[in-house]
mmCIF file of C-alpha atoms in Angstrom:
data_model
loop_
_atom_site.group_PDB
_atom_site.id
_atom_site.type_symbol
_atom_site.label_atom_id
_atom_site.label_comp_id
_atom_site.label_asym_id
_atom_site.label_seq_id
_atom_site.Cartn_x
_atom_site.Cartn_y
_atom_site.Cartn_z
ATOM 1 C CA THR A 1 34.408 88.202 74.226
ATOM 2 C CA MET A 2 36.917 87.403 76.979
ATOM 3 C CA VAL A 3 38.391 88.922 80.181
ATOM 4 C CA SER A 4 42.160 89.349 80.471
ATOM 5 C CA LEU A 5 44.449 90.891 83.075
ATOM 6 C CA HIS A 6 46.338 92.438 80.175
ATOM 7 C CA PRO A 7 44.856 95.451 78.529
ATOM 8 C CA TYR A 8 44.295 95.255 74.780
ATOM 9 C CA GLU A 9 46.866 97.399 73.078
ATOM 10 C CA LYS A 10 46.959 98.510 69.498
ATOM 11 C CA GLU A 11 49.874 99.865 67.538
ATOM 12 C CA GLU A 12 49.353 103.089 65.709
ATOM 13 C CA ALA A 13 49.968 103.042 62.013
ATOM 14 C CA GLU A 14 53.435 104.027 60.911
ATOM 15 C CA ASP A 15 54.839 105.076 57.636
ATOM 16 C CA ASP A 16 58.257 104.756 56.059
ATOM 17 C CA PHE A 17 59.545 107.987 57.644
ATOM 18 C CA GLN A 18 58.284 107.633 61.229
ATOM 19 C CA GLU A 19 59.452 105.484 64.076
ATOM 20 C CA ALA A 20 57.006 103.026 65.556
ATOM 21 C CA ALA A 21 54.413 104.768 67.698
ATOM 22 C CA GLU A 22 54.120 103.927 71.344
ATOM 23 C CA THR A 23 51.235 101.657 72.245
ATOM 24 C CA VAL A 24 48.331 103.155 74.128
ATOM 25 C CA GLN A 25 45.876 101.569 76.469
ATOM 26 C CA LEU A 26 42.414 101.422 74.975
ATOM 27 C CA GLN A 27 40.352 100.032 77.836
ATOM 28 C CA THR A 28 40.109 100.322 81.629
ATOM 29 C CA TYR A 29 38.464 98.235 84.291
ATOM 30 C CA GLU A 30 34.699 98.288 83.929
ATOM 31 C CA PRO A 31 33.084 97.326 87.283
ATOM 32 C CA ASP A 32 29.686 96.929 85.696
ATOM 33 C CA LYS A 33 31.153 94.149 83.499
ATOM 34 C CA VAL A 34 33.756 92.494 85.732
ATOM 35 C CA GLY A 35 32.140 93.238 89.109
ATOM 36 C CA ALA A 36 33.152 95.524 91.964
ATOM 37 C CA GLU A 37 35.790 93.101 93.126
ATOM 38 C CA GLY A 38 36.793 92.040 89.642
ATOM 39 C CA ARG A 39 39.955 92.901 87.890
ATOM 40 C CA GLY A 40 40.435 92.653 84.185
ATOM 41 C CA TYR A 41 39.932 94.117 80.778
ATOM 42 C CA ILE A 42 37.250 93.240 78.293
ATOM 43 C CA TRP A 43 38.522 92.071 74.941
ATOM 44 C CA GLY A 44 35.646 92.243 72.514
ATOM 45 C CA GLN A 45 34.848 90.959 69.024
ATOM 46 C CA GLY A 46 35.181 93.116 65.986
ATOM 47 C CA ASP A 47 38.244 94.985 67.311
ATOM 48 C CA GLY A 48 40.793 92.761 65.547
ATOM 49 C CA THR A 49 41.696 90.720 68.645
ATOM 50 C CA GLU A 50 40.670 87.293 67.405
ATOM 51 C CA ASP A 51 44.021 86.396 65.837
ATOM 52 C CA LEU A 52 45.911 87.634 68.904
ATOM 53 C CA VAL A 53 43.741 85.637 71.298
ATOM 54 C CA ALA A 54 44.110 82.521 69.228
ATOM 55 C CA SER A 55 47.871 82.841 69.059
ATOM 56 C CA MET A 56 48.135 83.402 72.842
ATOM 57 C CA TRP A 57 46.023 80.403 73.770
ATOM 58 C CA GLY A 58 46.976 78.161 70.896
ATOM 59 C CA LEU A 59 43.357 77.839 69.909
ATOM 60 C CA ARG A 60 43.601 78.608 66.218
ATOM 61 C CA ILE A 61 41.396 76.085 64.477
ATOM 62 C CA GLU A 62 41.473 76.124 60.714
ATOM 63 C CA PRO A 63 38.293 75.123 58.897
ATOM 64 C CA GLU A 64 38.449 71.710 57.281
ATOM 65 C CA ASP A 65 39.713 71.880 53.769
ATOM 66 C CA SER A 66 36.796 70.363 51.917
ATOM 67 C CA SER A 67 38.311 71.273 48.566
ATOM 68 C CA SER A 68 40.762 68.334 48.743
ATOM 69 C CA GLU A 69 37.968 65.912 49.532
ATOM 70 C CA GLU A 70 35.856 67.336 46.739
ATOM 71 C CA SER A 71 38.844 67.050 44.422
ATOM 72 C CA ASP A 72 39.336 63.392 45.356
ATOM 73 C CA GLU A 73 35.653 62.678 44.830
ATOM 74 C CA SER A 74 35.758 64.478 41.500
ATOM 75 C CA ALA A 75 38.792 62.439 40.450
ATOM 76 C CA ASP A 76 37.006 59.211 41.391
ATOM 77 C CA GLU A 77 33.975 60.283 39.385
ATOM 78 C CA ASP A 78 36.188 61.102 36.413
ATOM 79 C CA ASP A 79 37.792 57.657 36.657
ATOM 80 C CA ASP A 80 34.349 56.061 36.692
ATOM 81 C CA ILE A 81 33.284 58.074 33.667
ATOM 82 C CA ASP A 82 36.487 57.202 31.802
ATOM 83 C CA HIS A 83 35.937 53.538 32.611
ATOM 84 C CA GLU A 84 32.367 53.697 31.377
ATOM 85 C CA ASP A 85 33.407 55.486 28.173
ATOM 86 C CA ALA A 86 36.155 52.972 27.396
ATOM 87 C CA PRO A 87 35.176 50.790 24.457
ATOM 88 C CA GLN A 88 34.054 47.352 25.538
ATOM 89 C CA MET A 89 34.764 44.270 23.464
ATOM 90 C CA ASP A 90 31.418 42.859 22.314
ATOM 91 C CA ASP A 91 30.462 39.187 22.507
ATOM 92 C CA THR A 92 30.904 38.592 18.779
ATOM 93 C CA ARG A 93 34.496 39.802 18.883
ATOM 94 C CA ILE A 94 35.251 37.735 21.978
ATOM 95 C CA PHE A 95 33.721 34.697 20.268
ATOM 96 C CA TYR A 96 35.852 35.303 17.180
ATOM 97 C CA THR A 97 38.991 35.468 19.313
ATOM 98 C CA GLU A 98 38.116 32.207 21.086
ATOM 99 C CA VAL A 99 37.411 30.378 17.819
ATOM 100 C CA LEU A 100 40.707 31.612 16.407
ATOM 101 C CA ASP A 101 42.553 30.384 19.507
ATOM 102 C CA SER A 102 40.742 27.034 19.340
ATOM 103 C CA MET A 103 41.766 26.518 15.712
ATOM 104 C CA GLN A 104 45.388 27.380 16.345
ATOM 105 C CA ARG A 105 45.497 25.022 19.321
ATOM 106 C CA ALA A 106 43.819 22.277 17.294
ATOM 107 C CA ILE A 107 46.567 22.526 14.693
ATOM 108 C CA GLU A 108 49.373 22.568 17.265
ATOM 109 C CA GLU A 109 47.936 19.675 19.283
ATOM 110 C CA ASN A 110 46.426 17.800 16.318
ATOM 111 C CA ILE A 111 42.903 17.903 17.773
ATOM 112 C CA ASN A 112 40.349 16.217 15.529
ATOM 113 C CA ALA A 113 37.453 18.059 13.887
ATOM 114 C CA GLU A 114 34.808 16.557 16.196
ATOM 115 C CA ASN A 115 36.419 17.930 19.346
ATOM 116 C CA LEU A 116 37.079 21.279 17.700
ATOM 117 C CA ILE A 117 33.410 21.515 16.692
ATOM 118 C CA LEU A 118 32.326 20.772 20.269
ATOM 119 C CA GLU A 119 34.593 23.526 21.569
ATOM 120 C CA ILE A 120 33.313 26.063 19.022
ATOM 121 C CA ASN A 121 29.684 25.150 19.725
ATOM 122 C CA SER A 122 30.293 25.613 23.434
ATOM 123 C CA SER A 123 31.566 29.133 22.802
ATOM 124 C CA LYS A 124 28.607 29.812 20.500
ATOM 125 C CA TYR A 125 26.090 29.055 23.245
ATOM 126 C CA ALA A 126 28.121 30.912 25.844
ATOM 127 C CA TYR A 127 27.969 34.132 23.834
ATOM 128 C CA ASN A 128 24.582 33.553 22.179
ATOM 129 C CA ILE A 129 25.982 33.806 18.646
ATOM 130 C CA SER A 130 23.647 33.445 15.662
ATOM 131 C CA MET A 131 24.253 30.751 13.050
ATOM 132 C CA GLN A 132 24.991 33.392 10.443
ATOM 133 C CA ASP A 133 27.686 34.997 12.593
ATOM 134 C CA LEU A 134 29.006 31.557 13.453
ATOM 135 C CA ASN A 135 29.377 30.558 9.793
ATOM 136 C CA VAL A 136 31.103 33.801 8.868
ATOM 137 C CA CYS A 137 33.380 33.555 11.898
ATOM 138 C CA VAL A 138 34.491 29.981 11.171
ATOM 139 C CA VAL A 139 35.386 30.770 7.556
ATOM 140 C CA ARG A 140 37.215 33.973 8.456
ATOM 141 C CA CYS A 141 39.170 32.238 11.209
ATOM 142 C CA VAL A 142 40.365 29.535 8.797
ATOM 143 C CA LEU A 143 41.628 32.240 6.451
ATOM 144 C CA GLU A 144 43.262 34.199 9.263
ATOM 145 C CA VAL A 145 45.018 31.174 10.722
ATOM 146 C CA ALA A 146 46.573 30.596 7.303
ATOM 147 C CA HIS A 147 47.685 34.217 7.269
ATOM 148 C CA THR A 148 49.359 33.966 10.656
ATOM 149 C CA ARG A 149 51.181 30.819 9.570
ATOM 150 C CA ALA A 150 52.422 32.491 6.396
ATOM 151 C CA THR A 151 53.040 35.995 7.872
ATOM 152 C CA LEU A 152 50.689 38.929 7.373
ATOM 153 C CA MET A 153 52.865 40.376 4.603
ATOM 154 C CA ALA A 154 52.820 37.156 2.587
ATOM 155 C CA THR A 155 52.411 37.191 -1.170
ATOM 156 C CA ALA A 156 49.534 35.338 -2.826
ATOM 157 C CA SER A 157 51.706 32.300 -3.522
ATOM 158 C CA GLU A 158 53.083 32.227 0.037
ATOM 159 C CA TYR A 159 49.596 32.512 1.476
ATOM 160 C CA LEU A 160 48.286 29.739 -0.781
ATOM 161 C CA ALA A 161 51.131 27.476 0.337
ATOM 162 C CA ALA A 162 50.027 27.934 3.960
ATOM 163 C CA LEU A 163 46.318 27.649 3.136
ATOM 164 C CA LYS A 164 46.309 24.357 1.207
ATOM 165 C CA PRO A 165 47.320 22.014 4.069
ATOM 166 C CA LEU A 166 45.083 23.956 6.437
ATOM 167 C CA LEU A 167 42.055 23.385 4.209
ATOM 168 C CA GLN A 168 42.623 19.652 4.329
ATOM 169 C CA PHE A 169 42.826 19.808 8.126
ATOM 170 C CA MET A 170 39.718 22.010 8.433
ATOM 171 C CA LYS A 171 37.649 20.288 5.752
ATOM 172 C CA GLY A 172 35.512 18.380 8.242
ATOM 173 C CA LEU A 173 34.920 21.552 10.240
ATOM 174 C CA LEU A 174 33.756 23.497 7.178
ATOM 175 C CA LYS A 175 31.435 20.692 6.062
ATOM 176 C CA ASN A 176 29.847 20.650 9.497
ATOM 177 C CA TYR A 177 28.794 24.299 9.320
ATOM 178 C CA ILE A 178 28.394 24.972 5.577
ATOM 179 C CA ARG A 179 25.439 22.694 4.879
ATOM 180 C CA ASN A 180 22.690 24.578 3.021
ATOM 181 C CA SER A 181 22.181 27.527 0.675
ATOM 182 C CA ASP A 182 22.042 30.059 3.518
ATOM 183 C CA SER A 183 25.265 28.882 5.117
ATOM 184 C CA GLN A 184 26.925 28.727 1.686
ATOM 185 C CA TYR A 185 26.006 32.356 1.125
ATOM 186 C CA ASP A 186 27.445 33.206 4.575
ATOM 187 C CA CYS A 187 30.643 31.443 3.530
ATOM 188 C CA LEU A 188 30.888 33.392 0.262
ATOM 189 C CA VAL A 189 30.269 36.691 2.048
ATOM 190 C CA ALA A 190 33.031 35.859 4.529
ATOM 191 C CA LEU A 191 35.420 35.059 1.661
ATOM 192 C CA GLU A 192 34.529 38.275 -0.128
ATOM 193 C CA GLU A 193 35.036 40.389 2.978
ATOM 194 C CA TYR A 194 38.349 38.772 3.859
ATOM 195 C CA PHE A 195 39.913 38.971 0.413
ATOM 196 C CA GLY A 196 38.320 42.388 -0.110
ATOM 197 C CA THR A 197 40.370 43.667 2.817
ATOM 198 C CA HIS A 198 43.463 41.713 1.690
ATOM 199 C CA LEU A 199 43.522 42.514 -2.014
ATOM 200 C CA ASN A 200 47.185 41.602 -2.328
ATOM 201 C CA ILE A 201 46.193 37.922 -1.971
ATOM 202 C CA SER A 202 42.770 38.090 -3.672
ATOM 203 C CA ALA A 203 44.068 35.894 -6.523
ATOM 204 C CA VAL A 204 43.982 32.968 -4.071
ATOM 205 C CA MET A 205 40.189 33.068 -3.946
ATOM 206 C CA VAL A 206 39.750 31.304 -7.284
ATOM 207 C CA THR A 207 41.761 28.325 -6.006
ATOM 208 C CA LEU A 208 39.808 28.352 -2.765
ATOM 209 C CA LEU A 209 36.441 28.388 -4.562
ATOM 210 C CA ASN A 210 37.551 25.512 -6.742
ATOM 211 C CA PHE A 211 38.515 23.501 -3.646
ATOM 212 C CA LEU A 212 35.237 24.196 -1.842
ATOM 213 C CA TYR A 213 33.283 23.340 -4.986
ATOM 214 C CA ASN A 214 35.120 20.050 -5.559
ATOM 215 C CA GLU A 215 34.601 19.089 -1.901
ATOM 216 C CA ASP A 216 30.838 19.748 -2.235
ATOM 217 C CA ILE A 217 31.012 22.452 0.404
ATOM 218 C CA LEU A 218 29.850 25.116 -2.061
ATOM 219 C CA GLU A 219 27.346 24.379 -4.801
ATOM 220 C CA GLU A 220 27.281 25.820 -8.279
ATOM 221 C CA ASP A 221 23.999 27.675 -7.785
ATOM 222 C CA SER A 222 25.209 29.394 -4.627
ATOM 223 C CA ILE A 223 28.415 30.586 -6.274
ATOM 224 C CA LEU A 224 26.619 31.921 -9.349
ATOM 225 C CA LYS A 225 23.973 33.667 -7.260
ATOM 226 C CA TRP A 226 26.634 35.361 -5.156
ATOM 227 C CA TYR A 227 28.607 36.419 -8.238
ATOM 228 C CA ARG A 228 25.634 37.912 -10.042
ATOM 229 C CA HIS A 229 24.227 39.875 -7.122
ATOM 230 C CA THR A 230 26.647 42.254 -5.439
ATOM 231 C CA ALA A 231 25.189 43.029 -2.041
ATOM 232 C CA PRO A 232 26.375 46.214 -0.250
ATOM 233 C CA SER A 233 28.977 45.438 2.387
ATOM 234 C CA GLY A 234 29.647 47.388 5.549
ATOM 235 C CA THR A 235 33.313 46.386 5.603
ATOM 236 C CA VAL A 236 34.335 46.151 1.941
ATOM 237 C CA PRO A 237 34.130 49.061 -0.533
ATOM 238 C CA GLN A 238 32.318 48.369 -3.797
ATOM 239 C CA ARG A 239 35.542 48.717 -5.769
ATOM 240 C CA ALA A 240 37.159 46.009 -3.633
ATOM 241 C CA GLN A 241 34.131 43.761 -4.190
ATOM 242 C CA GLN A 242 34.570 44.182 -7.926
ATOM 243 C CA GLN A 243 38.258 43.264 -7.671
ATOM 244 C CA VAL A 244 37.397 40.093 -5.758
ATOM 245 C CA ARG A 245 34.848 39.085 -8.401
ATOM 246 C CA ALA A 246 37.332 39.848 -11.150
ATOM 247 C CA ALA A 247 39.749 37.395 -9.528
ATOM 248 C CA VAL A 248 37.234 34.535 -9.866
ATOM 249 C CA THR A 249 35.727 35.458 -13.246
ATOM 250 C CA LYS A 250 37.309 32.585 -15.166
ATOM 251 C CA PHE A 251 36.082 30.030 -12.625
ATOM 252 C CA VAL A 252 32.573 31.481 -12.681
ATOM 253 C CA LYS A 253 32.486 31.408 -16.493
ATOM 254 C CA TRP A 254 33.491 27.764 -16.366
ATOM 255 C CA LEU A 255 30.583 27.102 -13.991
ATOM 256 C CA GLN A 256 28.184 28.980 -16.255
ATOM 257 C CA GLU A 257 29.266 26.955 -19.255
ATOM 258 C CA ALA A 258 28.868 23.758 -17.281
ATOM 259 C CA GLU A 259 25.405 24.886 -16.225
ATOM 260 C CA GLU A 260 24.409 25.618 -19.845
ATOM 261 C CA GLU A 261 25.683 22.259 -21.018
ATOM 262 C CA SER A 262 23.742 20.551 -18.269
ATOM 263 C CA GLU A 263 20.567 22.354 -19.329
ATOM 264 C CA GLU A 264 21.084 21.401 -22.967
ATOM 265 C CA GLU A 265 21.540 17.755 -22.027
ATOM 266 C CA SER A 266 18.388 17.800 -19.939
ATOM 267 C CA ASP A 267 16.442 19.189 -22.906
#
């Protein structure tokens, strides 16, 4: 409620066919409200005067627009949720990437096996990698480095040409990690998984097994045990496992015959 020297005036409604009606005075002085000596008109609430008063005095205050702030907060929350939902690279994958980089650098800079082993072991402890994962990772990285040096679309012969010199370079590294029956089984599983996902070069595996056998990295018993017992794989379909075994059948038969001859001689 406010007092004004100007009476509150209201326009009468008009329609499309009438001229604007003259304004009429709605209120008079009220001595009981403005005093005997007072002059003015009472402008009250609820009579539609609020907008007029505000425009006259420049006192229109709009309520704060909280919707924009809420929108910004909502957007920030959405960003946080999206960030949380984004897939995070696990430690095993990071470790694999570091080992792969270490091997490639060792080849380029001609770093010896001892220093390469120290670097890989350092990464192992940093990411708390198990020996099983370490063995599988080392073997897979050797195979992948050969692939990158030959091109990913290489044929079996092209891949073998890149793999042979690499095996000589990495021989000391493989012997360091593939030492017992458990690590030999890890090695064979890694070979099976790699060639099972690269069937176009699976014929190379027989040459690779022969090399590892001749270098005393893989023993006869470990190879035969792996061949005879097909363990389910989470990365290689059973049909691919069968194709990998088919690629090394002749070598395995040769081992079996050698084993039988050895038994006969011992008898």
